[in-house]
Amino acid sequence: MSEITLGIIGGGQLGSMLAISAKKLNIKTVIYCDDPDAPAQNFCNKFISGTYNDKEKIIEFVNLVNYVTYEFENIPFETLSEINKLKPVLPKPSVNRLIQHRLAEKDFVNNLNIRTTRYASVENESEIEALEDLLPGILKTTTLGYDGKGQYPVNSIEEFNSLNIDFSKGYILEKLVKLKKEISIIITRFDIQKYEIYEPIENKHEDQILKFSKIPADIDEKIYNQSKDWAMSIAEELKYVGTLCVEFFIDRNDNLYVNEIAPRVHNSGHLTINAYNVSQFENHIRAVCGLEQLPLKKLSNATMVNLIGDQISEYRKLSKFKENEFFFDYLKKVIKEKRKMGHLTTLV
């Protein structure tokens, strides 16, 4: 019987699934979250609610655990750094700090000779005219923002001028590619050159929120291998421990581009729970807690559909699903538009 207790910062659906996987491995979990209604409290051994700069509550949390991980990246670096002085934080706080900043993240990827879309920093309105060759593009805040938050499609200088952007924040302008499809790679790094890599997952977004994922992805062998190689290079350079997601664009000429890195388990990897012998969540727990690395085995092809906002309601009414269907209700108390409420995985 394991005597390990894992601390998880963040109490959303990813925290819930990490807690469920930890329980399967006889690892206790303590979740710390700033939302007192966070759904992960339904699945952990202990739940603490407090702000991410509440030093007393953070110390209470740290004293209960052996290791600390997190389910989302927008946690103050200072908080993770202070915790890391007391208990190991994995992935390392320095990884989180890098990936919290979109410009630093893009520079990091390019320095590995890995392709991204063209981009530039935008610090004031006057710079846009000099960057007209990056239009049409997407203007993004350099920090914070997910599921389309803090992102503005811009097709022309005139369109940009009508946005009334608050330049007290930093921005990055990314040139749009002529998109053919989007894929992601979920990789778990245990140690130097020790990985478990899931096959590329094909994704579709609606309103910049992930809607649909499937394996196998409809891609050629070159893209298949290149996406895996690039994900390994990124994980190795970061000296990453845990599960990481790299999101990619493929353009109409079959060129591959890194879009974003998520230093955590990822929405597109939900289908690994049912389609593989070891899920992305279990692999993350195994890596950050120093447990045995098991060889991955795919059990089935699969599709996953995100249930956004009120779409969850009709599924909550169903008492029975087909044998190849797996319904996950995140148990969020309030249904909100554009909020991920659950998902349905189908083995095919």
CSV table of C-alpha atoms in Angstrom, one decimal:
chain,number,residue,atom,x,y,z
A,1,MET,CA,0.0,0.0,0.0
A,2,SER,CA,1.4,3.4,-1.0
A,3,GLU,CA,2.0,6.0,1.6
A,4,ILE,CA,2.3,8.8,-0.9
A,5,THR,CA,0.0,11.9,-0.7
A,6,LEU,CA,-0.1,14.1,-3.8
A,7,GLY,CA,-1.0,17.7,-3.7
A,8,ILE,CA,-2.9,19.0,-6.7
A,9,ILE,CA,-3.3,22.8,-7.3
A,10,GLY,CA,-6.6,23.4,-9.2
A,11,GLY,CA,-9.9,21.7,-8.7
A,12,GLY,CA,-11.5,21.5,-12.2
A,13,GLN,CA,-12.2,18.5,-14.3
A,14,LEU,CA,-8.5,17.8,-14.8
A,15,GLY,CA,-7.9,17.8,-11.1
A,16,SER,CA,-10.9,15.5,-10.7
A,17,MET,CA,-9.4,13.0,-13.2
A,18,LEU,CA,-6.0,13.2,-11.6
A,19,ALA,CA,-7.5,12.4,-8.2
A,20,ILE,CA,-9.5,9.5,-9.7
A,21,SER,CA,-6.3,8.0,-11.2
A,22,ALA,CA,-4.3,8.5,-8.0
A,23,LYS,CA,-7.0,6.6,-6.0
A,24,LYS,CA,-6.6,3.7,-8.4
A,25,LEU,CA,-2.8,3.7,-7.5
A,26,ASN,CA,-3.6,3.9,-3.8
A,27,ILE,CA,-2.2,7.5,-3.7
A,28,LYS,CA,-4.1,10.0,-1.5
A,29,THR,CA,-4.8,13.5,-2.9
A,30,VAL,CA,-5.2,16.9,-1.4
A,31,ILE,CA,-6.6,19.5,-3.7
A,32,TYR,CA,-6.0,23.3,-3.3
A,33,CYS,CA,-8.2,25.6,-5.2
A,34,ASP,CA,-9.5,29.2,-5.1
A,35,ASP,CA,-13.0,28.0,-6.1
A,36,PRO,CA,-14.9,26.7,-3.0
A,37,ASP,CA,-17.3,24.9,-5.4
A,38,ALA,CA,-14.6,23.2,-7.4
A,39,PRO,CA,-15.8,19.8,-8.6
A,40,ALA,CA,-12.6,18.0,-7.8
A,41,GLN,CA,-13.6,18.0,-4.1
A,42,ASN,CA,-15.9,15.1,-5.0
A,43,PHE,CA,-12.9,12.9,-5.8
A,44,CYS,CA,-10.0,13.8,-3.5
A,45,ASN,CA,-9.2,12.8,0.1
A,46,LYS,CA,-9.0,16.4,1.3
A,47,PHE,CA,-10.0,19.7,-0.2
A,48,ILE,CA,-8.6,23.2,0.8
A,49,SER,CA,-10.0,26.4,-0.7
A,50,GLY,CA,-8.0,29.6,-0.6
A,51,THR,CA,-6.4,32.1,-2.8
A,52,TYR,CA,-3.1,31.3,-4.5
A,53,ASN,CA,-1.3,33.9,-2.4
A,54,ASP,CA,-2.7,32.9,1.0
A,55,LYS,CA,0.5,31.8,2.7
A,56,GLU,CA,-1.1,30.2,5.7
A,57,LYS,CA,-3.4,28.0,3.7
A,58,ILE,CA,-0.7,27.2,1.2
A,59,ILE,CA,1.6,26.0,4.1
A,60,GLU,CA,-1.3,23.9,5.5
A,61,PHE,CA,-1.6,22.3,2.1
A,62,VAL,CA,2.1,21.7,1.7
A,63,ASN,CA,2.4,20.1,5.1
A,64,LEU,CA,-0.1,17.4,4.1
A,65,VAL,CA,1.6,16.2,0.9
A,66,ASN,CA,4.8,14.6,-0.4
A,67,TYR,CA,4.7,16.0,-3.9
A,68,VAL,CA,2.8,18.8,-5.6
A,69,THR,CA,1.5,19.1,-9.2
A,70,TYR,CA,-1.1,21.3,-10.9
A,71,GLU,CA,-3.9,21.0,-13.4
A,72,PHE,CA,-3.6,24.4,-15.1
A,73,GLU,CA,-0.8,26.8,-15.9
A,74,ASN,CA,-2.0,30.2,-14.7
A,75,ILE,CA,-0.8,29.8,-11.1
A,76,PRO,CA,1.6,32.6,-9.8
A,77,PHE,CA,5.2,31.5,-10.4
A,78,GLU,CA,6.0,32.9,-6.9
A,79,THR,CA,3.5,30.5,-5.3
A,80,LEU,CA,4.9,27.4,-7.0
A,81,SER,CA,8.5,28.6,-6.4
A,82,GLU,CA,7.9,29.0,-2.6
A,83,ILE,CA,6.1,25.6,-2.5
A,84,ASN,CA,9.1,24.0,-4.3
A,85,LYS,CA,11.4,25.0,-1.5
A,86,LEU,CA,9.4,22.8,0.8
A,87,LYS,CA,8.1,19.9,-1.4
A,88,PRO,CA,9.0,18.9,-5.0
A,89,VAL,CA,6.7,20.6,-7.5
A,90,LEU,CA,6.4,18.7,-10.8
A,91,PRO,CA,6.5,19.9,-13.5
A,92,LYS,CA,9.1,22.4,-12.3
A,93,PRO,CA,7.9,26.0,-11.6
A,94,SER,CA,10.4,27.3,-14.2
A,95,VAL,CA,8.5,25.3,-16.9
A,96,ASN,CA,5.3,26.9,-15.8
A,97,ARG,CA,6.8,30.4,-15.9
A,98,LEU,CA,8.1,29.9,-19.4
A,99,ILE,CA,4.8,28.6,-20.8
A,100,GLN,CA,2.7,31.2,-19.1
A,101,HIS,CA,4.3,33.7,-21.5
A,102,ARG,CA,3.3,33.2,-25.1
A,103,LEU,CA,6.2,35.2,-26.5
A,104,ALA,CA,8.8,33.3,-24.4
A,105,GLU,CA,7.2,30.0,-25.3
A,106,LYS,CA,7.4,30.7,-29.1
A,107,ASP,CA,11.0,31.9,-28.8
A,108,PHE,CA,11.9,28.7,-26.8
A,109,VAL,CA,10.3,26.5,-29.5
A,110,ASN,CA,12.0,28.3,-32.4
A,111,ASN,CA,15.4,28.0,-30.6
A,112,LEU,CA,15.0,24.3,-30.9
A,113,ASN,CA,14.7,24.7,-34.7
A,114,ILE,CA,11.0,23.7,-34.4
A,115,ARG,CA,8.6,25.6,-36.6
A,116,THR,CA,5.9,27.9,-35.3
A,117,THR,CA,3.7,30.3,-37.2
A,118,ARG,CA,5.3,33.7,-37.7
A,119,TYR,CA,4.8,36.1,-34.8
A,120,ALA,CA,5.8,39.4,-33.3
A,121,SER,CA,5.5,41.2,-29.9
A,122,VAL,CA,3.1,44.1,-29.9
A,123,GLU,CA,3.6,46.7,-27.2
A,124,ASN,CA,1.7,49.7,-28.6
A,125,GLU,CA,-0.8,50.6,-31.3
A,126,SER,CA,1.8,52.2,-33.6
A,127,GLU,CA,3.6,48.9,-34.1
A,128,ILE,CA,0.7,47.3,-35.9
A,129,GLU,CA,1.2,49.1,-39.3
A,130,ALA,CA,4.8,47.7,-39.5
A,131,LEU,CA,3.4,44.2,-38.9
A,132,GLU,CA,0.9,44.3,-41.7
A,133,ASP,CA,2.5,41.2,-43.3
A,134,LEU,CA,1.4,39.2,-40.3
A,135,LEU,CA,-2.3,39.9,-41.2
A,136,PRO,CA,-4.6,38.1,-41.2
A,137,GLY,CA,-3.5,37.0,-37.7
A,138,ILE,CA,-4.6,36.5,-34.1
A,139,LEU,CA,-3.7,39.1,-31.5
A,140,LYS,CA,-3.3,37.3,-28.1
A,141,THR,CA,-2.4,38.5,-24.6
A,142,THR,CA,1.1,37.2,-23.8
A,143,THR,CA,-0.1,35.9,-20.4
A,144,LEU,CA,-3.4,34.3,-19.2
A,145,GLY,CA,-6.2,33.4,-21.6
A,146,TYR,CA,-7.5,30.0,-22.6
A,147,ASP,CA,-10.4,28.6,-24.7
A,148,GLY,CA,-10.3,31.7,-26.8
A,149,LYS,CA,-10.1,34.2,-23.9
A,150,GLY,CA,-7.8,37.2,-24.6
A,151,GLN,CA,-7.6,36.4,-28.3
A,152,TYR,CA,-8.7,38.7,-31.2
A,153,PRO,CA,-8.8,37.7,-34.8
A,154,VAL,CA,-7.5,40.6,-36.9
A,155,ASN,CA,-7.8,40.7,-40.7
A,156,SER,CA,-6.8,44.3,-41.4
A,157,ILE,CA,-5.3,47.4,-39.9
A,158,GLU,CA,-8.8,49.0,-39.8
A,159,GLU,CA,-10.2,46.0,-37.9
A,160,PHE,CA,-7.3,46.3,-35.4
A,161,ASN,CA,-8.0,50.0,-34.8
A,162,SER,CA,-11.7,49.2,-34.0
A,163,LEU,CA,-10.7,46.8,-31.2
A,164,ASN,CA,-9.7,49.4,-28.5
A,165,ILE,CA,-7.0,47.2,-27.1
A,166,ASP,CA,-5.7,47.9,-23.6
A,167,PHE,CA,-2.0,48.1,-24.1
A,168,SER,CA,-1.2,48.0,-20.4
A,169,LYS,CA,-1.0,44.2,-21.1
A,170,GLY,CA,1.5,42.6,-23.4
A,171,TYR,CA,0.4,41.1,-26.7
A,172,ILE,CA,1.7,38.8,-29.4
A,173,LEU,CA,0.5,38.9,-33.0
A,174,GLU,CA,0.5,35.4,-34.7
A,175,LYS,CA,0.1,35.0,-38.5
A,176,LEU,CA,-2.8,32.7,-39.4
A,177,VAL,CA,-1.8,29.6,-41.5
A,178,LYS,CA,-4.1,28.2,-44.1
A,179,LEU,CA,-5.2,25.5,-41.8
A,180,LYS,CA,-5.8,21.9,-42.9
A,181,LYS,CA,-6.2,20.4,-39.5
A,182,GLU,CA,-5.1,20.4,-35.9
A,183,ILE,CA,-3.4,17.6,-33.9
A,184,SER,CA,-2.0,17.2,-30.5
A,185,ILE,CA,0.6,14.9,-28.9
A,186,ILE,CA,0.3,13.8,-25.3
A,187,ILE,CA,3.7,12.7,-23.9
A,188,THR,CA,4.7,11.7,-20.4
A,189,ARG,CA,8.4,12.1,-19.6
A,190,PHE,CA,9.6,10.1,-16.6
A,191,ASP,CA,13.3,10.9,-16.8
A,192,ILE,CA,16.2,11.5,-19.2
A,193,GLN,CA,15.1,9.8,-22.5
A,194,LYS,CA,12.3,7.9,-20.7
A,195,TYR,CA,8.9,8.6,-22.3
A,196,GLU,CA,5.5,7.2,-23.0
A,197,ILE,CA,4.0,8.8,-26.1
A,198,TYR,CA,0.4,8.5,-27.2
A,199,GLU,CA,-0.3,8.5,-30.9
A,200,PRO,CA,-1.3,11.9,-32.5
A,201,ILE,CA,-4.8,13.0,-31.8
A,202,GLU,CA,-6.8,14.9,-34.4
A,203,ASN,CA,-8.8,17.8,-33.0
A,204,LYS,CA,-11.6,20.2,-34.1
A,205,HIS,CA,-12.5,23.5,-32.4
A,206,GLU,CA,-15.6,25.5,-32.3
A,207,ASP,CA,-15.4,29.1,-31.1
A,208,GLN,CA,-11.8,28.4,-30.2
A,209,ILE,CA,-12.9,25.7,-27.7
A,210,LEU,CA,-12.0,22.0,-28.3
A,211,LYS,CA,-15.1,20.2,-29.5
A,212,PHE,CA,-14.0,16.9,-31.0
A,213,SER,CA,-11.0,14.6,-30.8
A,214,LYS,CA,-10.2,11.3,-32.4
A,215,ILE,CA,-7.6,8.6,-32.8
A,216,PRO,CA,-6.2,7.7,-35.2
A,217,ALA,CA,-5.5,11.1,-36.7
A,218,ASP,CA,-5.9,11.3,-40.5
A,219,ILE,CA,-2.3,12.3,-41.2
A,220,ASP,CA,0.7,10.9,-43.2
A,221,GLU,CA,3.7,9.1,-41.7
A,222,LYS,CA,6.0,12.1,-42.0
A,223,ILE,CA,3.6,14.3,-39.9
A,224,TYR,CA,3.1,11.3,-37.5
A,225,ASN,CA,6.8,10.9,-36.8
A,226,GLN,CA,7.7,14.7,-36.9
A,227,SER,CA,5.0,15.6,-34.3
A,228,LYS,CA,6.3,12.8,-32.0
A,229,ASP,CA,9.9,13.9,-32.5
A,230,TRP,CA,9.2,17.5,-31.8
A,231,ALA,CA,7.2,16.7,-28.6
A,232,MET,CA,10.1,14.6,-27.4
A,233,SER,CA,12.6,17.4,-28.1
A,234,ILE,CA,10.4,19.9,-26.2
A,235,ALA,CA,9.9,17.6,-23.2
A,236,GLU,CA,13.7,16.8,-23.1
A,237,GLU,CA,14.8,20.4,-23.3
A,238,LEU,CA,12.4,21.4,-20.5
A,239,LYS,CA,13.7,18.4,-18.4
A,240,TYR,CA,10.0,17.9,-17.9
A,241,VAL,CA,8.5,15.4,-15.5
A,242,GLY,CA,4.9,14.5,-16.0
A,243,THR,CA,2.4,14.6,-18.8
A,244,LEU,CA,2.7,17.4,-21.4
A,245,CYS,CA,0.6,18.3,-24.4
A,246,VAL,CA,1.9,19.9,-27.6
A,247,GLU,CA,-0.7,21.3,-29.9
A,248,PHE,CA,0.1,21.5,-33.6
A,249,PHE,CA,-1.3,23.1,-36.8
A,250,ILE,CA,-1.0,21.4,-40.2
A,251,ASP,CA,-1.3,23.7,-43.2
A,252,ARG,CA,-2.6,22.9,-46.7
A,253,ASN,CA,0.9,22.1,-47.9
A,254,ASP,CA,1.3,19.6,-45.0
A,255,ASN,CA,3.7,21.7,-43.1
A,256,LEU,CA,3.7,21.2,-39.3
A,257,TYR,CA,3.7,24.0,-36.8
A,258,VAL,CA,3.8,24.0,-33.0
A,259,ASN,CA,0.8,26.1,-31.8
A,260,GLU,CA,1.0,25.9,-28.0
A,261,ILE,CA,2.5,23.8,-25.2
A,262,ALA,CA,0.3,22.8,-22.2
A,263,PRO,CA,2.5,21.8,-19.2
A,264,ARG,CA,-0.2,19.5,-17.8
A,265,VAL,CA,-2.7,16.8,-18.8
A,266,HIS,CA,-4.9,18.0,-21.6
A,267,ASN,CA,-8.5,18.0,-22.8
A,268,SER,CA,-7.6,16.3,-26.1
A,269,GLY,CA,-6.2,13.4,-24.1
A,270,HIS,CA,-9.4,12.5,-22.3
A,271,LEU,CA,-9.9,9.6,-24.7
A,272,THR,CA,-6.8,7.9,-23.4
A,273,ILE,CA,-8.8,6.9,-20.3
A,274,ASN,CA,-10.7,4.4,-22.3
A,275,ALA,CA,-8.6,3.8,-25.4
A,276,TYR,CA,-5.3,2.9,-23.6
A,277,ASN,CA,-4.1,0.6,-20.9
A,278,VAL,CA,-2.7,3.6,-19.0
A,279,SER,CA,-4.4,7.1,-19.3
A,280,GLN,CA,-2.6,10.4,-19.5
A,281,PHE,CA,-3.7,11.1,-16.0
A,282,GLU,CA,-2.3,7.8,-14.5
A,283,ASN,CA,0.9,8.4,-16.4
A,284,HIS,CA,1.2,11.9,-14.9
A,285,ILE,CA,0.7,10.5,-11.4
A,286,ARG,CA,3.2,7.8,-12.0
A,287,ALA,CA,5.8,10.2,-13.3
A,288,VAL,CA,5.5,12.9,-10.6
A,289,CYS,CA,5.3,10.4,-7.8
A,290,GLY,CA,8.3,8.3,-9.0
A,291,LEU,CA,6.3,5.2,-9.7
A,292,GLU,CA,6.9,2.4,-12.3
A,293,GLN,CA,6.8,3.3,-16.0
A,294,LEU,CA,4.5,0.9,-17.8
A,295,PRO,CA,4.7,0.4,-21.6
A,296,LEU,CA,1.7,2.0,-23.4
A,297,LYS,CA,-0.7,-0.2,-25.3
A,298,LYS,CA,-3.6,1.2,-27.4
A,299,LEU,CA,-6.8,-0.9,-26.7
A,300,SER,CA,-9.1,0.8,-29.2
A,301,ASN,CA,-9.5,3.7,-31.7
A,302,ALA,CA,-11.8,6.4,-30.1
A,303,THR,CA,-13.6,9.6,-30.5
A,304,MET,CA,-14.3,12.2,-27.8
A,305,VAL,CA,-16.9,15.0,-27.9
A,306,ASN,CA,-16.8,17.8,-25.4
A,307,LEU,CA,-20.2,18.8,-23.9
A,308,ILE,CA,-20.2,22.6,-23.7
A,309,GLY,CA,-22.7,24.6,-21.6
A,310,ASP,CA,-26.2,23.3,-21.7
A,311,GLN,CA,-25.3,20.3,-23.9
A,312,ILE,CA,-24.7,18.4,-20.7
A,313,SER,CA,-28.4,18.5,-19.7
A,314,GLU,CA,-29.7,15.9,-22.2
A,315,TYR,CA,-26.8,13.5,-21.2
A,316,ARG,CA,-27.6,13.9,-17.5
A,317,LYS,CA,-31.1,12.7,-18.2
A,318,LEU,CA,-29.9,9.4,-19.8
A,319,SER,CA,-29.7,6.4,-17.5
A,320,LYS,CA,-28.0,4.1,-20.0
A,321,PHE,CA,-25.3,4.3,-22.7
A,322,LYS,CA,-24.1,1.9,-25.3
A,323,GLU,CA,-21.3,-0.5,-24.3
A,324,ASN,CA,-18.7,1.4,-26.3
A,325,GLU,CA,-19.8,4.8,-24.9
A,326,PHE,CA,-18.3,6.4,-21.7
A,327,PHE,CA,-20.0,9.5,-20.3
A,328,PHE,CA,-18.1,11.9,-17.9
A,329,ASP,CA,-20.0,14.5,-16.0
A,330,TYR,CA,-17.6,17.0,-14.4
A,331,LEU,CA,-20.2,17.7,-11.7
A,332,LYS,CA,-19.9,21.5,-12.1
A,333,LYS,CA,-22.7,23.1,-10.2
A,334,VAL,CA,-23.4,26.0,-12.6
A,335,ILE,CA,-24.0,25.6,-16.3
A,336,LYS,CA,-22.4,28.4,-18.2
A,337,GLU,CA,-22.2,29.2,-21.9
A,338,LYS,CA,-18.8,28.0,-23.3
A,339,ARG,CA,-18.0,26.1,-20.1
A,340,LYS,CA,-16.8,22.5,-20.4
A,341,MET,CA,-19.3,20.5,-18.5
A,342,GLY,CA,-18.5,16.9,-19.5
A,343,HIS,CA,-17.5,14.7,-22.4
A,344,LEU,CA,-18.5,11.5,-24.2
A,345,THR,CA,-15.9,9.0,-25.4
A,346,THR,CA,-16.8,6.4,-27.9
A,347,LEU,CA,-14.6,3.4,-28.7
A,348,VAL,CA,-14.7,2.6,-32.4
